[in-house]
Amino acid sequence: GTGTLYVTDASDVQMGSNATVSIYITNDFEPKIGAYNVRMYFDNTIVDPVSIQRFNASFDNMFADYVLINGFNAYGYDNGDLLLATVTLESLKNDGSASELGMQMWPGSFADINDDSLTASIQNGTFTSKDEVAPAITLSTPATVSSTFNIAGTITDVGGMGTAQATLSNATHTVPV
């Protein structure tokens, strides 16, 4: 059989708020999976782990930039989508920053009930903070210009942006461009 280790996404999480992601393995192994040790890593400047709730897991540990989830079942875990644990994460940013929620199988710890090694494919997730920060616009055009001129500048926005519009005004006219 085969399996896929994956984690769900968390999107648009406000700074200081929590979101919960779920870690699964699609367990189509035969003989059944009997032991695993997995790690979910993330960027700890964007995400802070708050708690772990075990479902089909024996132990868990939280660290600054990853969590460990492991399990052992001598009779094997049921086949199908097996929920290993949920992890509650706090958003540390408000600028649309994103962190990969990367999944890894701990080497040598993924085994069936006969203690034979197993491999599974990986599907990583993403944690995205809510973008509440206006873009920073830096103009590099001098303050005094002739009647015809170009405006040069840089727009920086961590979370990305859609359409931008500028408005030029002088003493007699205001024109969107």
Coordinates of C-alpha atoms in Angstrom, one line a residue:
G1 CA 0.0 0.0 0.0
T2 CA 0.8 3.7 -0.1
G3 CA 0.3 6.7 2.0
T4 CA 0.5 10.5 1.9
L5 CA 1.5 12.6 4.9
Y6 CA -0.1 16.0 4.8
V7 CA -1.2 19.1 6.7
T8 CA -4.1 21.4 6.1
D9 CA -3.7 25.2 5.4
A10 CA -4.5 28.2 7.5
S11 CA -5.2 31.4 5.6
D12 CA -5.7 35.1 6.5
V13 CA -5.0 34.6 10.2
Q14 CA -5.1 38.0 12.1
M15 CA -2.0 38.9 14.1
G16 CA -2.5 37.6 17.7
S17 CA -5.2 35.2 16.6
N18 CA -5.0 31.4 16.4
A19 CA -5.7 28.9 13.6
T20 CA -5.7 25.1 13.9
V21 CA -4.2 22.9 11.2
S22 CA -4.7 19.1 11.0
I23 CA -2.0 16.5 10.3
Y24 CA -3.1 13.4 8.5
I25 CA -1.7 10.3 6.8
T26 CA -3.7 8.6 4.1
N27 CA -3.2 5.2 5.4
D28 CA -3.5 2.7 2.6
F29 CA -0.6 0.5 3.9
E30 CA -0.9 -3.3 4.0
P31 CA 0.2 -4.5 6.4
K32 CA -1.1 -1.5 8.4
I33 CA 1.2 1.2 9.7
G34 CA 2.2 0.5 13.3
A35 CA 4.7 3.3 14.1
Y36 CA 5.5 6.8 12.9
N37 CA 7.4 9.9 14.0
V38 CA 6.7 13.1 11.9
R39 CA 7.8 16.7 12.1
M40 CA 6.0 19.8 11.0
Y41 CA 8.3 22.8 10.6
F42 CA 7.5 26.5 10.1
D43 CA 9.0 30.0 10.1
N44 CA 8.9 31.0 13.8
T45 CA 9.0 34.7 12.9
I46 CA 5.5 34.3 11.4
V47 CA 4.0 31.4 13.4
D48 CA 4.1 30.5 17.1
P49 CA 2.9 27.0 18.2
V50 CA 0.3 27.2 20.9
S51 CA -0.9 23.6 21.5
I52 CA -1.2 20.1 20.1
Q53 CA -4.2 17.8 20.4
R54 CA -3.4 14.2 19.8
F55 CA -5.9 11.9 18.0
N56 CA -4.0 8.8 16.6
A57 CA -0.8 9.8 18.3
S58 CA 1.1 8.6 21.4
F59 CA 3.4 11.6 22.1
D60 CA 4.0 15.2 21.0
N61 CA 6.6 17.9 21.5
M62 CA 6.6 21.6 20.6
F63 CA 9.7 23.5 19.7
A64 CA 10.2 27.1 18.5
D65 CA 10.2 26.2 14.8
Y66 CA 8.7 22.7 14.6
V67 CA 6.4 20.2 16.3
L68 CA 7.0 16.4 16.6
I69 CA 4.1 13.9 16.6
N70 CA 4.7 10.2 17.0
G71 CA 2.6 7.1 17.5
F72 CA 2.9 3.4 18.1
N73 CA 0.1 0.8 17.8
A74 CA 1.1 -2.9 17.9
Y75 CA -2.1 -3.9 16.1
G76 CA -1.8 -1.2 13.4
Y77 CA -3.7 2.0 12.7
D78 CA -6.9 1.8 10.7
N79 CA -6.7 2.3 7.0
G80 CA -8.1 5.5 5.5
D81 CA -7.5 9.2 6.3
L82 CA -5.9 8.9 9.7
L83 CA -5.9 12.2 11.7
L84 CA -2.7 12.2 13.7
A85 CA -3.1 15.5 15.6
T86 CA -4.2 19.1 15.3
V87 CA -1.8 21.9 16.0
T88 CA -3.0 25.4 17.0
L89 CA -0.8 28.2 15.7
E90 CA -0.7 31.9 16.5
S91 CA -0.1 34.5 13.8
L92 CA 2.8 36.8 14.7
K93 CA 2.4 39.1 11.6
N94 CA -0.2 41.3 10.0
D95 CA 1.4 41.9 6.6
G96 CA 0.3 38.8 4.6
S97 CA 3.5 36.9 5.4
A98 CA 3.4 33.2 4.6
S99 CA 5.1 30.2 6.1
E100 CA 5.4 26.8 4.7
L101 CA 4.1 24.1 7.0
G102 CA 6.5 21.5 6.0
M103 CA 6.1 17.8 6.8
Q104 CA 8.9 15.4 7.3
M105 CA 9.0 11.7 8.3
W106 CA 11.7 11.1 10.9
P107 CA 14.2 8.7 9.3
G108 CA 13.8 5.1 10.2
S109 CA 10.6 5.7 12.3
F110 CA 7.9 4.9 9.7
A111 CA 7.1 1.2 10.0
D112 CA 4.3 -1.3 9.5
I113 CA 3.2 -3.7 12.2
N114 CA 6.0 -6.1 11.2
D115 CA 8.5 -3.4 11.7
D116 CA 9.3 -3.1 8.0
S117 CA 10.1 0.4 6.8
L118 CA 7.5 2.4 5.0
T119 CA 7.6 5.5 2.8
A120 CA 4.9 8.0 2.0
S121 CA 4.6 11.0 -0.2
I122 CA 4.5 14.5 1.4
Q123 CA 2.0 17.3 0.9
N124 CA 3.1 20.5 2.7
G125 CA 0.7 23.2 3.8
T126 CA 0.8 27.0 4.1
F127 CA 0.1 29.4 7.0
T128 CA -0.7 32.9 5.8
S129 CA -1.2 36.0 8.0
K130 CA -3.9 38.5 7.2
D131 CA -2.6 41.4 5.3
E132 CA -3.6 44.5 7.2
V133 CA -0.5 46.7 6.4
A134 CA -0.7 49.3 3.7
P135 CA 2.0 49.1 1.0
A136 CA 5.0 51.3 1.5
I137 CA 5.6 53.6 -1.5
T138 CA 8.9 55.3 -2.0
L139 CA 9.2 57.9 -4.7
S140 CA 12.5 58.8 -6.1
T141 CA 11.4 61.7 -8.3
P142 CA 12.7 65.1 -7.2
A143 CA 10.1 67.5 -5.6
T144 CA 10.4 70.2 -8.2
V145 CA 9.6 69.0 -11.7
S146 CA 8.9 70.5 -15.2
S147 CA 5.4 70.5 -16.8
T148 CA 6.2 67.1 -18.3
F149 CA 7.9 64.5 -16.1
N150 CA 8.0 60.9 -15.2
I151 CA 7.5 59.5 -11.7
A152 CA 9.7 56.7 -10.6
G153 CA 9.2 54.7 -7.4
T154 CA 9.0 51.4 -5.7
I155 CA 6.0 49.8 -4.1
T156 CA 6.8 47.2 -1.4
D157 CA 4.0 45.0 0.1
V158 CA 4.9 41.7 1.8
G159 CA 1.5 40.1 1.2
G160 CA 1.3 41.2 -2.5
M161 CA -1.1 43.7 -3.9
G162 CA -3.6 43.9 -6.7
T163 CA -4.2 47.1 -8.8
A164 CA -2.4 50.3 -7.7
Q165 CA -3.7 53.8 -8.5
A166 CA -1.9 57.1 -8.0
T167 CA -3.4 60.5 -7.9
L168 CA -1.6 63.6 -9.0
S169 CA -2.7 67.0 -7.8
N170 CA -1.6 70.6 -8.0
A171 CA -3.3 73.9 -7.1
T172 CA -5.9 73.6 -9.8
H173 CA -6.3 69.9 -10.8
T174 CA -6.5 66.4 -9.2
V175 CA -6.2 63.6 -11.7
P176 CA -6.1 59.8 -11.0
V177 CA -3.5 58.1 -13.2

